[in-house]
Coordinates of C-alpha atoms in Angstrom, one line a residue:
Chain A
X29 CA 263.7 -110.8 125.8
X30 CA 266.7 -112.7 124.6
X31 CA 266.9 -113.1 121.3
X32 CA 267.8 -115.8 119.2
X33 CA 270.8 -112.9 117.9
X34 CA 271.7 -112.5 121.1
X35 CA 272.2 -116.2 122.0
X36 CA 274.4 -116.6 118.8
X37 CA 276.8 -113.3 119.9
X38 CA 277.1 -114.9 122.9
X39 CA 278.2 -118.2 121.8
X40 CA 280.6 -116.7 119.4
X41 CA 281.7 -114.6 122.5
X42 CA 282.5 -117.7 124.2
X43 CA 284.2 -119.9 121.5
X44 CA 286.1 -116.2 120.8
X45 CA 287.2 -116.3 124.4
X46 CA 288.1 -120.3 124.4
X47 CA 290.2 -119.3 121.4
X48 CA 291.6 -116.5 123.1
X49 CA 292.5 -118.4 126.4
X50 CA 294.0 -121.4 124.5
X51 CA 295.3 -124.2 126.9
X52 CA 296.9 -122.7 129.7
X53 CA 298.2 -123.6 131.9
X54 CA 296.9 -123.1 135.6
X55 CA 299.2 -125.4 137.5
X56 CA 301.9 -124.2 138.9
X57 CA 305.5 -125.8 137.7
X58 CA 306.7 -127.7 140.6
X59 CA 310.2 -127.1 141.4
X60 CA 312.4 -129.9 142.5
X61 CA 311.8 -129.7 146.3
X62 CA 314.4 -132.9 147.7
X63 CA 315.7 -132.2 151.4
X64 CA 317.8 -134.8 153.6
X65 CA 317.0 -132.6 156.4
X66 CA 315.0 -134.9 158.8
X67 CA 313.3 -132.4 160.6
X68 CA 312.0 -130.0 157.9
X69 CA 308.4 -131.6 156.6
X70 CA 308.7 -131.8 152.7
X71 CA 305.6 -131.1 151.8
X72 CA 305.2 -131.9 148.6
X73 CA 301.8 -132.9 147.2
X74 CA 302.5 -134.4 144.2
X75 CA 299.1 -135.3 143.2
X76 CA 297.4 -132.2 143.6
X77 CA 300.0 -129.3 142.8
X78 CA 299.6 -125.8 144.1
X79 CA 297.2 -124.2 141.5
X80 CA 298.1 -120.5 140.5
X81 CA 296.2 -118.1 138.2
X82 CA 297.8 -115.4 135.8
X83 CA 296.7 -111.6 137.1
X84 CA 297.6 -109.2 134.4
X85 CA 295.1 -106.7 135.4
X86 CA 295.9 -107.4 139.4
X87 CA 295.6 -103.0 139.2
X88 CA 292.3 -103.0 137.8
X89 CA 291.5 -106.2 139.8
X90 CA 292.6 -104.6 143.5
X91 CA 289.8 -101.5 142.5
X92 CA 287.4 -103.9 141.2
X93 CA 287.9 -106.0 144.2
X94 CA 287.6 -102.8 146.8
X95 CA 284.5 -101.5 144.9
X96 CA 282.8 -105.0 145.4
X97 CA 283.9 -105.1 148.8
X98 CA 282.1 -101.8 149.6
X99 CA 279.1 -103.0 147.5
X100 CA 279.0 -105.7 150.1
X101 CA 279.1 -104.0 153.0
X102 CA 276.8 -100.8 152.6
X103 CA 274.6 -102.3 150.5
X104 CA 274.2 -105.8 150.1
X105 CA 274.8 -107.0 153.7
X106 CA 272.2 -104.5 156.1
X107 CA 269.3 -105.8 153.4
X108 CA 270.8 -108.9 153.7
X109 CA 270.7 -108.4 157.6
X110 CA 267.2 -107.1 157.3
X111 CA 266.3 -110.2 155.1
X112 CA 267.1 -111.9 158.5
X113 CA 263.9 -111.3 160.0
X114 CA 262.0 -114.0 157.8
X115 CA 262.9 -117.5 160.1
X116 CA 266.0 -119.1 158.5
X117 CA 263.7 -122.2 157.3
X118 CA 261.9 -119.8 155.2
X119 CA 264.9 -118.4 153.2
X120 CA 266.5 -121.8 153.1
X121 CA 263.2 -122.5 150.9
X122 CA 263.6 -119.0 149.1
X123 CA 267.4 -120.2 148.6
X124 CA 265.9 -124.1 147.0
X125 CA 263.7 -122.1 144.7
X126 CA 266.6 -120.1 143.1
X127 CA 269.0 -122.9 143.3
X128 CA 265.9 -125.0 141.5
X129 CA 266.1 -122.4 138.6
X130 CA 269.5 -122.9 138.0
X131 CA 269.3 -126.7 137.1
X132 CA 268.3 -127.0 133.8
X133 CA 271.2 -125.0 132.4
X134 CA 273.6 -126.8 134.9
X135 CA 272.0 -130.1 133.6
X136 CA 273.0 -128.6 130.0
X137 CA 276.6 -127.9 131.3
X138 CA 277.1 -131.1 132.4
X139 CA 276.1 -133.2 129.2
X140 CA 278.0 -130.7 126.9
X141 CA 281.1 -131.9 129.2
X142 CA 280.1 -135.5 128.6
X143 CA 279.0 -136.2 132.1
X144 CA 275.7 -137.6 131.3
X145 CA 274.8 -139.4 134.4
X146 CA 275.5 -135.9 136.5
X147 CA 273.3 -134.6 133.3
X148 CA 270.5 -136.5 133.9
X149 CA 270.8 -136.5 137.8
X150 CA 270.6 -132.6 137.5
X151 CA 267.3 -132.6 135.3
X152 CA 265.8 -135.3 137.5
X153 CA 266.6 -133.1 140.8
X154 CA 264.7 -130.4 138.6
X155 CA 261.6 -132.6 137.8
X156 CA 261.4 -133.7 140.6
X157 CA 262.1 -130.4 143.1
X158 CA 259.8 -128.1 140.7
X159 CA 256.8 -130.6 141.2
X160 CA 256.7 -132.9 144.8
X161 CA 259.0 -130.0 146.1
X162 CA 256.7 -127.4 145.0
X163 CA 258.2 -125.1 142.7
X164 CA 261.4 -125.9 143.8
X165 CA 260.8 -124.4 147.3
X166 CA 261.5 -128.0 149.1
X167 CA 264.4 -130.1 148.0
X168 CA 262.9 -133.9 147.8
X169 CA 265.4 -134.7 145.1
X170 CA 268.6 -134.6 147.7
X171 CA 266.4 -137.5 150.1
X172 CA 266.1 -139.6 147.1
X173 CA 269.4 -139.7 146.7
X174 CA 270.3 -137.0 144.3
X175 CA 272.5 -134.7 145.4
X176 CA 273.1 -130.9 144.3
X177 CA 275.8 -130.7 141.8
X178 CA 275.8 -127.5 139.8
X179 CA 277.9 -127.6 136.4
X180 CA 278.2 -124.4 135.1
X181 CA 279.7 -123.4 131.0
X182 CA 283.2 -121.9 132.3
X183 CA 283.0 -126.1 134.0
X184 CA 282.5 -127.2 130.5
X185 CA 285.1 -125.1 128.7
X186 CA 287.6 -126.6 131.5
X187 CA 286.9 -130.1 130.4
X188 CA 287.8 -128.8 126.6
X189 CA 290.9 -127.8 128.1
X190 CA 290.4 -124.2 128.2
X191 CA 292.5 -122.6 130.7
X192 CA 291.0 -119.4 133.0
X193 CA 292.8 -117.0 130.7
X194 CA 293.6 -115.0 133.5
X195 CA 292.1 -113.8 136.4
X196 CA 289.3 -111.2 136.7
X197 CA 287.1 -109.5 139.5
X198 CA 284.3 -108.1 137.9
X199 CA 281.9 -105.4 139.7
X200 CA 278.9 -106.7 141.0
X201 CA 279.6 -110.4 139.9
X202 CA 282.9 -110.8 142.2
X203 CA 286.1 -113.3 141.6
X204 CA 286.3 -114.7 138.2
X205 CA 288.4 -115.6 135.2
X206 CA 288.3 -114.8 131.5
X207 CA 286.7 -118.2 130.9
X208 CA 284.4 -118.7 133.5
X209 CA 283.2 -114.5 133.3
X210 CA 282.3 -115.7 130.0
X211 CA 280.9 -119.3 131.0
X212 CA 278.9 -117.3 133.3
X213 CA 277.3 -114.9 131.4
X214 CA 276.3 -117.6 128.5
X215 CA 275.0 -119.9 131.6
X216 CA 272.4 -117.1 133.1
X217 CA 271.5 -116.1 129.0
X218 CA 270.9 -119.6 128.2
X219 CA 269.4 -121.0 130.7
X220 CA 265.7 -122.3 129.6
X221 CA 263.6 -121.2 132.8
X222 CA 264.9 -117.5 131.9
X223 CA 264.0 -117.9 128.6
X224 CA 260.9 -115.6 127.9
X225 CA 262.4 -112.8 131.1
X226 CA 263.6 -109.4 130.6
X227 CA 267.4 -109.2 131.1
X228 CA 266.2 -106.5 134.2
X229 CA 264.1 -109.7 135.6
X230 CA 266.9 -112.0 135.3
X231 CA 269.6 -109.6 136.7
X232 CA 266.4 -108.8 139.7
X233 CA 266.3 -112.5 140.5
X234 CA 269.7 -112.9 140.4
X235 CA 269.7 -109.7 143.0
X236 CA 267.7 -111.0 145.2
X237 CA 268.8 -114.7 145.2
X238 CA 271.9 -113.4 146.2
X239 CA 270.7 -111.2 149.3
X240 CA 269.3 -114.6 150.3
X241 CA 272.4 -116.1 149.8
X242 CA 273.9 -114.0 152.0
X243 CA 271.8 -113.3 154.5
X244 CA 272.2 -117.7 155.5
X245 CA 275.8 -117.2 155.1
X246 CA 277.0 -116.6 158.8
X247 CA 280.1 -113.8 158.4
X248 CA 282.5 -115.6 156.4
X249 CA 283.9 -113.4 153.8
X250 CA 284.2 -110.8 157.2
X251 CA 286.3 -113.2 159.0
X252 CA 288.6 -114.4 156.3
X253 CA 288.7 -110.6 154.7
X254 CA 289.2 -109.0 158.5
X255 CA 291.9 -111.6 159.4
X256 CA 294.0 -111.5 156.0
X257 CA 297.0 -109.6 155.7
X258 CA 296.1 -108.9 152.4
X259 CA 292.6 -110.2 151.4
X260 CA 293.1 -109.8 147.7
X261 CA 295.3 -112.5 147.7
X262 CA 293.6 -114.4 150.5
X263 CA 290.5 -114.9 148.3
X264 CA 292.6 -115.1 144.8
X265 CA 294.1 -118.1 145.9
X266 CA 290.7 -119.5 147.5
X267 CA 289.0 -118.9 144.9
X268 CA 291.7 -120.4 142.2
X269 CA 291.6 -123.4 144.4
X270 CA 287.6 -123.7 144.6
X271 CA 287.2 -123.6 140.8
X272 CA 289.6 -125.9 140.3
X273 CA 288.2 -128.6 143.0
X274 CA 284.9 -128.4 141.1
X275 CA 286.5 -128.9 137.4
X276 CA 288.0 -132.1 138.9
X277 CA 285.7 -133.7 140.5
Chain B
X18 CA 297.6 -201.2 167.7
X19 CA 294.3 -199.7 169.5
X20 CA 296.5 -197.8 171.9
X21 CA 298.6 -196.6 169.4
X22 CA 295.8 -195.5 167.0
X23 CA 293.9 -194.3 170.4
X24 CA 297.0 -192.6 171.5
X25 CA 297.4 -190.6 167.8
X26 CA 293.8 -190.0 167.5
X27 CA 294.1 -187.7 171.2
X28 CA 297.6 -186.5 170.5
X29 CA 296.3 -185.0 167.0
X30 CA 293.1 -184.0 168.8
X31 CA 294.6 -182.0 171.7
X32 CA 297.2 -180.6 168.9
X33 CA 294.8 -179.2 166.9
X34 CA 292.7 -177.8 170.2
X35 CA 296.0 -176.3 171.1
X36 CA 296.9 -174.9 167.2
X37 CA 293.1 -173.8 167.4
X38 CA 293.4 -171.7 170.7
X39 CA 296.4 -170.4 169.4
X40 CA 295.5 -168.6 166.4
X41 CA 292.6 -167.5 168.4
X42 CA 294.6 -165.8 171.1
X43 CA 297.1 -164.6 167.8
X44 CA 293.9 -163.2 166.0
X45 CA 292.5 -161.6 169.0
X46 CA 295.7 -159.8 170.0
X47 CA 296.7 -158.9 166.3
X48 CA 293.2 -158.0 165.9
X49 CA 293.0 -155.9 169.4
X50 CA 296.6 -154.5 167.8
X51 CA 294.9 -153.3 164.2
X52 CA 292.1 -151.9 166.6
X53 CA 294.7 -149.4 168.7
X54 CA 296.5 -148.8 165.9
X55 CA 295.5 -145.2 165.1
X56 CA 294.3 -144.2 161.8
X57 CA 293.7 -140.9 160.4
X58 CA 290.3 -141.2 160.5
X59 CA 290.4 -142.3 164.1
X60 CA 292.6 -139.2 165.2
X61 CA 290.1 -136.4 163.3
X62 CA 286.8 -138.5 164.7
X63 CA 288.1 -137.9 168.1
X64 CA 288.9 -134.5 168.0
X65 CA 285.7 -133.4 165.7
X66 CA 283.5 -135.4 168.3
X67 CA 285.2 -134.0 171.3
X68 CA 284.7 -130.3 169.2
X69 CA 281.3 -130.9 168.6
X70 CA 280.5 -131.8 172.1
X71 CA 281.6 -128.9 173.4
X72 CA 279.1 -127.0 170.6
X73 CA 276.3 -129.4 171.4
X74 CA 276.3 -128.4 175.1
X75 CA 273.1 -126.9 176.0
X76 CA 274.7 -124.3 177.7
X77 CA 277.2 -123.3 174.8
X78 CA 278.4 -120.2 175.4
X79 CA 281.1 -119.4 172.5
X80 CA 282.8 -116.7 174.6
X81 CA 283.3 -119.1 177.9
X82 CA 283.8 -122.2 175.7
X83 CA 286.0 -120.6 173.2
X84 CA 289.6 -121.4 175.2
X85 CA 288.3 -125.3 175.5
X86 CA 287.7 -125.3 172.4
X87 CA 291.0 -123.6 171.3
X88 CA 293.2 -126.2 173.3
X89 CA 291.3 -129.2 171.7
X90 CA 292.5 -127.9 168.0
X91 CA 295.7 -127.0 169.3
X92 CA 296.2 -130.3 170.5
X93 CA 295.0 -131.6 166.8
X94 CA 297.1 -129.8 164.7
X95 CA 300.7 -130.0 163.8
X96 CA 301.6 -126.5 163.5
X97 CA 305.6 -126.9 163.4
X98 CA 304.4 -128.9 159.9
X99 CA 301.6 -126.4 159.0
X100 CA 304.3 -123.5 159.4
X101 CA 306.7 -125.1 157.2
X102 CA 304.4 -126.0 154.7
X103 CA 303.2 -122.6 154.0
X104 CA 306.8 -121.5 153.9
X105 CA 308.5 -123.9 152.1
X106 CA 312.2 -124.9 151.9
X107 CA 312.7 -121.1 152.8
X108 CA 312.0 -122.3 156.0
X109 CA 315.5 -123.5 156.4
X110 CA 317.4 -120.2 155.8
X111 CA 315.0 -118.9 159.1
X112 CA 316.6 -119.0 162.4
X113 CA 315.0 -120.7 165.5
X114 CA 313.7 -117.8 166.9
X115 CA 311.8 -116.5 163.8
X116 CA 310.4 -120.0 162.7
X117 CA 309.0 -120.6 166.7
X118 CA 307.3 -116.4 165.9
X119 CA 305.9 -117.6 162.3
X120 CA 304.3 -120.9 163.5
X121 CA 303.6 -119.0 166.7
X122 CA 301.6 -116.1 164.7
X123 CA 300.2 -118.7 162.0
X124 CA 298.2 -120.4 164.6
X125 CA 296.7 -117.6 166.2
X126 CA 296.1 -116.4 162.6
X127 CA 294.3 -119.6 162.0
X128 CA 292.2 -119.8 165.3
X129 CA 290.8 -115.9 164.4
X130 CA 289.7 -117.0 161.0
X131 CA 288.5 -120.2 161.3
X132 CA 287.4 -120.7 165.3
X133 CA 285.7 -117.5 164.9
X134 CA 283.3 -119.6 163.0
X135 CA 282.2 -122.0 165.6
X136 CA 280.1 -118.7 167.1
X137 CA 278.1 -119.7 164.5
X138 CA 277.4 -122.8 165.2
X139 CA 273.7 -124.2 165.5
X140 CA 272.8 -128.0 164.2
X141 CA 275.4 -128.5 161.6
X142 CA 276.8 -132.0 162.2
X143 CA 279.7 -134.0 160.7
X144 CA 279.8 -136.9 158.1
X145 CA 283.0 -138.6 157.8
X146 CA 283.2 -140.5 154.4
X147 CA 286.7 -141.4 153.3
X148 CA 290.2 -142.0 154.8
X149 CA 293.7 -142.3 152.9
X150 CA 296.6 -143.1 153.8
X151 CA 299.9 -143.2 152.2
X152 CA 303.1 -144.1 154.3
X153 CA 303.3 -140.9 156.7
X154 CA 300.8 -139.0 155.4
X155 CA 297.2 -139.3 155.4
X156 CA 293.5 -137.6 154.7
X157 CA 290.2 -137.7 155.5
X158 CA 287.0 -136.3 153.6
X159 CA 284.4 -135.3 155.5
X160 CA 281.4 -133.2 155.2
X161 CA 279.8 -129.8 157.1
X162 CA 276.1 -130.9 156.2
X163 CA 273.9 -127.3 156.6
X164 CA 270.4 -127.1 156.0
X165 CA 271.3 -126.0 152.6
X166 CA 274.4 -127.6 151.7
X167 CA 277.5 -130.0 152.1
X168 CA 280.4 -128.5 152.7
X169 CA 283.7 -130.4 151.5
X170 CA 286.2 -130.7 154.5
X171 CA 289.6 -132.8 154.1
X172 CA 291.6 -133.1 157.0
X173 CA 295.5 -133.8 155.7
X174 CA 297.5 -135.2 158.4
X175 CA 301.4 -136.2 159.1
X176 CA 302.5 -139.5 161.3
X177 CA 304.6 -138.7 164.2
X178 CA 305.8 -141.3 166.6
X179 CA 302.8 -139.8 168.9
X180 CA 300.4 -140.3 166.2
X181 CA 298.4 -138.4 163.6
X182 CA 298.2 -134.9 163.3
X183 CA 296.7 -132.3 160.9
X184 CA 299.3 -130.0 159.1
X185 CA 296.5 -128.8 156.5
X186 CA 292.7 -128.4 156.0
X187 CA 290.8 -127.9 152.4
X188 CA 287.5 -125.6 152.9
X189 CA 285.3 -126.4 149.3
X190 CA 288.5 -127.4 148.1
X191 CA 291.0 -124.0 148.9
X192 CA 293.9 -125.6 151.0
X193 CA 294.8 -123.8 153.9
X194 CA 298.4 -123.9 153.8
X195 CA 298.0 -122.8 149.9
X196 CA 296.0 -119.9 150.3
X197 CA 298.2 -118.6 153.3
X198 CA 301.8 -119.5 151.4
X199 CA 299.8 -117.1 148.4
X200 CA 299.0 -114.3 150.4
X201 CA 302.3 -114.5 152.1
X202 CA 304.7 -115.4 149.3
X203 CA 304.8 -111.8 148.2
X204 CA 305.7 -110.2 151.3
X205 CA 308.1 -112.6 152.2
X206 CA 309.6 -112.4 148.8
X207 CA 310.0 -108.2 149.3
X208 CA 310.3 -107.6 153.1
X209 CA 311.6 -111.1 154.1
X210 CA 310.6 -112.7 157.2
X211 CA 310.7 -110.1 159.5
X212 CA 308.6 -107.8 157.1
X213 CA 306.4 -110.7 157.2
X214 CA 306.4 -111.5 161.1
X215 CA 305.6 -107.3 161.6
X216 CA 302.7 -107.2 159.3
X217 CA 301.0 -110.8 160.7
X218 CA 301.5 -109.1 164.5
X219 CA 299.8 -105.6 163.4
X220 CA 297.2 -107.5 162.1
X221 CA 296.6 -109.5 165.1
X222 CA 296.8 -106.3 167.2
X223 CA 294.1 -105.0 165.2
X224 CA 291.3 -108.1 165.5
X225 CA 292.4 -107.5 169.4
X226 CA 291.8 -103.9 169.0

């Protein structure tokens, strides 16, 4: 049961964090790139600079980042692979239903980052989805016109300005920051639907949601990790780039 | 004075006839011009179709397909400016023969990360929404619709005198030039860009392996 105690550490934890991570900076400086050479292609995308992330802990990261990997492969992908038996229509409805759960608290996230209309959009797709679409299992919301667009708290602390802190791969939860580690863990405590479940439910759900998450994902962590001269980095930099795309859109 | 009014009264009427056909032949041709003139959006819709046609074949066969498909993208992409994007003005102090290896070993880099995902292929299809354009460089948005999601695609794409061509593509957002100039910025800084050019042929030699 999460108590109200609990909800109050946690949001201390988070404006503790927000404090901690002050304002900074993720975007790279851009150094003067001018060239009269003709032929060279100065590619310099002034509107959307090359977004970097600090990695103090890149040692701890690297083992985190290995152990997760392995987590992946012996355990996570065969049931995932096994998972495959059920028809792919069926555990696109399994993967509704968890994404369904979800809404409420992204609805939250998005109002506390005074994007009201996405708010309300969220909580409609959630009234909607958990009664014509049955629990959540069918998605009548996105035919309606409203589409899927999770806000999550590390989204919100972005639009306070909070920076990532720094970067952090965490075992069993994968690539993250300081702030959106955080962001996460108050988003799964505080959302409503998991209100009155054991933290062993909630982490079971999230277990499983995941496995189906997987198991519709056709091989693409393999094929960027096997083809990466150094994956770390590979998905480092994705992943940087990914969070940031959502915080600006 | 009948004549004469007569005489005006055809002269202006086979004037404006003539000023009337003539901005029609001037719209059509100037409208037939803006019609060839290729757009961004035009260059990624042909290649993406002719792409997707290959996939929709109801004998797709990924194996047998795979160099078809290969030489479409190939002939999409710009990869002398995709190469020296991801390197950056660095890219000056190489010499010919190790820029032609980089780009060389870039786009077969590319093609076993990304290509490799067409295997997977089953009814995903394309939705194009939004083109821009500034001067010589352009993008379009576009989106990978799945059964359960959209998936962001933005093609970014240089003008040549031969037309557009993509130099870069964001996946949800993570730039593909970015995340390769990351992952290779490091090396590059310690080994240079031999180190570099070793480490991107072992790798390759092991996905063949």
């Amino acid at each position: 049961m999460l108590r109200a105690t609990t909800l109050r550490r946690l949001l201390t934890l988070t404006l503790l964090v927000a404090g901690l991570c002050g304002t900074v900076a993720s975007r790279a400086a851009q150094d003067g790139k001018d060239t009269k050479d003709e032929e060279f292609f100065d590619y310099d995308d002034k509107e959307a600079p090359a977004v970097t992330i600090a990695d103090p802990l890149e040692s701890f990261n690297r083992a985190s980042f290995a152990f997760n990997d392995q987590l992946y492969r012996i355990v996570l992908k065969p049931v995932a692979r096994g998972l495959r038996i059920l028809p792919e229509p069926v555990r696109t409805s399994f993967s509704n239903f968890f994404s369904n759960l979800g809404a409420p608290i992204s609805a939250i996230s998005a109002l506390l980052a005074g994007e009201p209309v996405n708010a309300a959009s969220e909580l409609g797709r959630f009234l909607l989805n958990s009664t014509a679409g049955l629990l959540g299992f069918f998605d009548p919301a996105t035919e309606v016109g409203l589409v899927k667009d999770e806000e999550d708290l590390g989204q919100t602390m972005a639009s306070y300005g909070i920076g990532h802190g720094f970067y952090l791969v965490v075992p069993f939860y994968g690539s993250s920051s300081l702030r959106d580690f955080t962001g996460g863990l108050a988003t799964s405590a505080l959302n409503p639907v998991f209100r009155n479940l054991e933290t062993g439910e909630v982490i079971g759900i999230t277990a499983i949601s995941t496995e189906v998450t997987i198991s519709l994902d056709k091989d693409t962590y393999e094929a960027f990790y096997e083809s990466a001269i150094d994956p770390y980095l590979f998905f480092r930099s994705a992943w940087v780039q990914n969070r940031e795309g959502k915080i600006n859109q | 004075m009948p004549r004469l009014s007569l005489f005006v009264h055809r002269y202006t009427r086979n004037l404006l006839l003539t000023l009337g056909l003539l901005l029609q032949l001037l719209g059509t041709a100037s409208f037939s011009q803006a019609a060839d003139e290729p757009t961004p959006l035009a260059a990624v819709k042909v290649e993406v179709d002719k792409v997707l046609g290959i996939l929709r074949k109801p004998d797709y066969n990924f194996d047998r397909d795979k160099s078809a498909i290969s030489a479409e993208i190939r002939r999409a992409f710009d990869d002398v400016a995709m190469a020296q994007s991801v390197i950056g003005l660095e890219w000056k102090n190489f010499n010919p023969t190790q820029q032609t290896e980089f780009k060389d070993l870039l786009l077969q880099t590319v093609e076993n990360t990304y290509i490799g995902r067409l295997k997977a292929y089953t009814n995903e299809s394309v939705q194009f929404r939004k083109e821009e354009v500034k001067g010589t460089i352009g993008s379009v948005e576009t989106f990978i619709v799945t059964s359960t999601k959209e998936i962001p695609v933005k093609y970014k794409l240089r003008k040549r005198s031969d037309g557009w061509f993509i130099y870069d593509v964001d996946i949800e957002n993570a730039s593909m030039v970015n995340t390769y100039r990351d992952m290779y910025r490091p090396t590059l800084g310690k080994e240079g860009i031999d180190g570099l050019l070793k480490q991107m042929k072992a790798k390759l030699a092991e996905l063949k392996g």
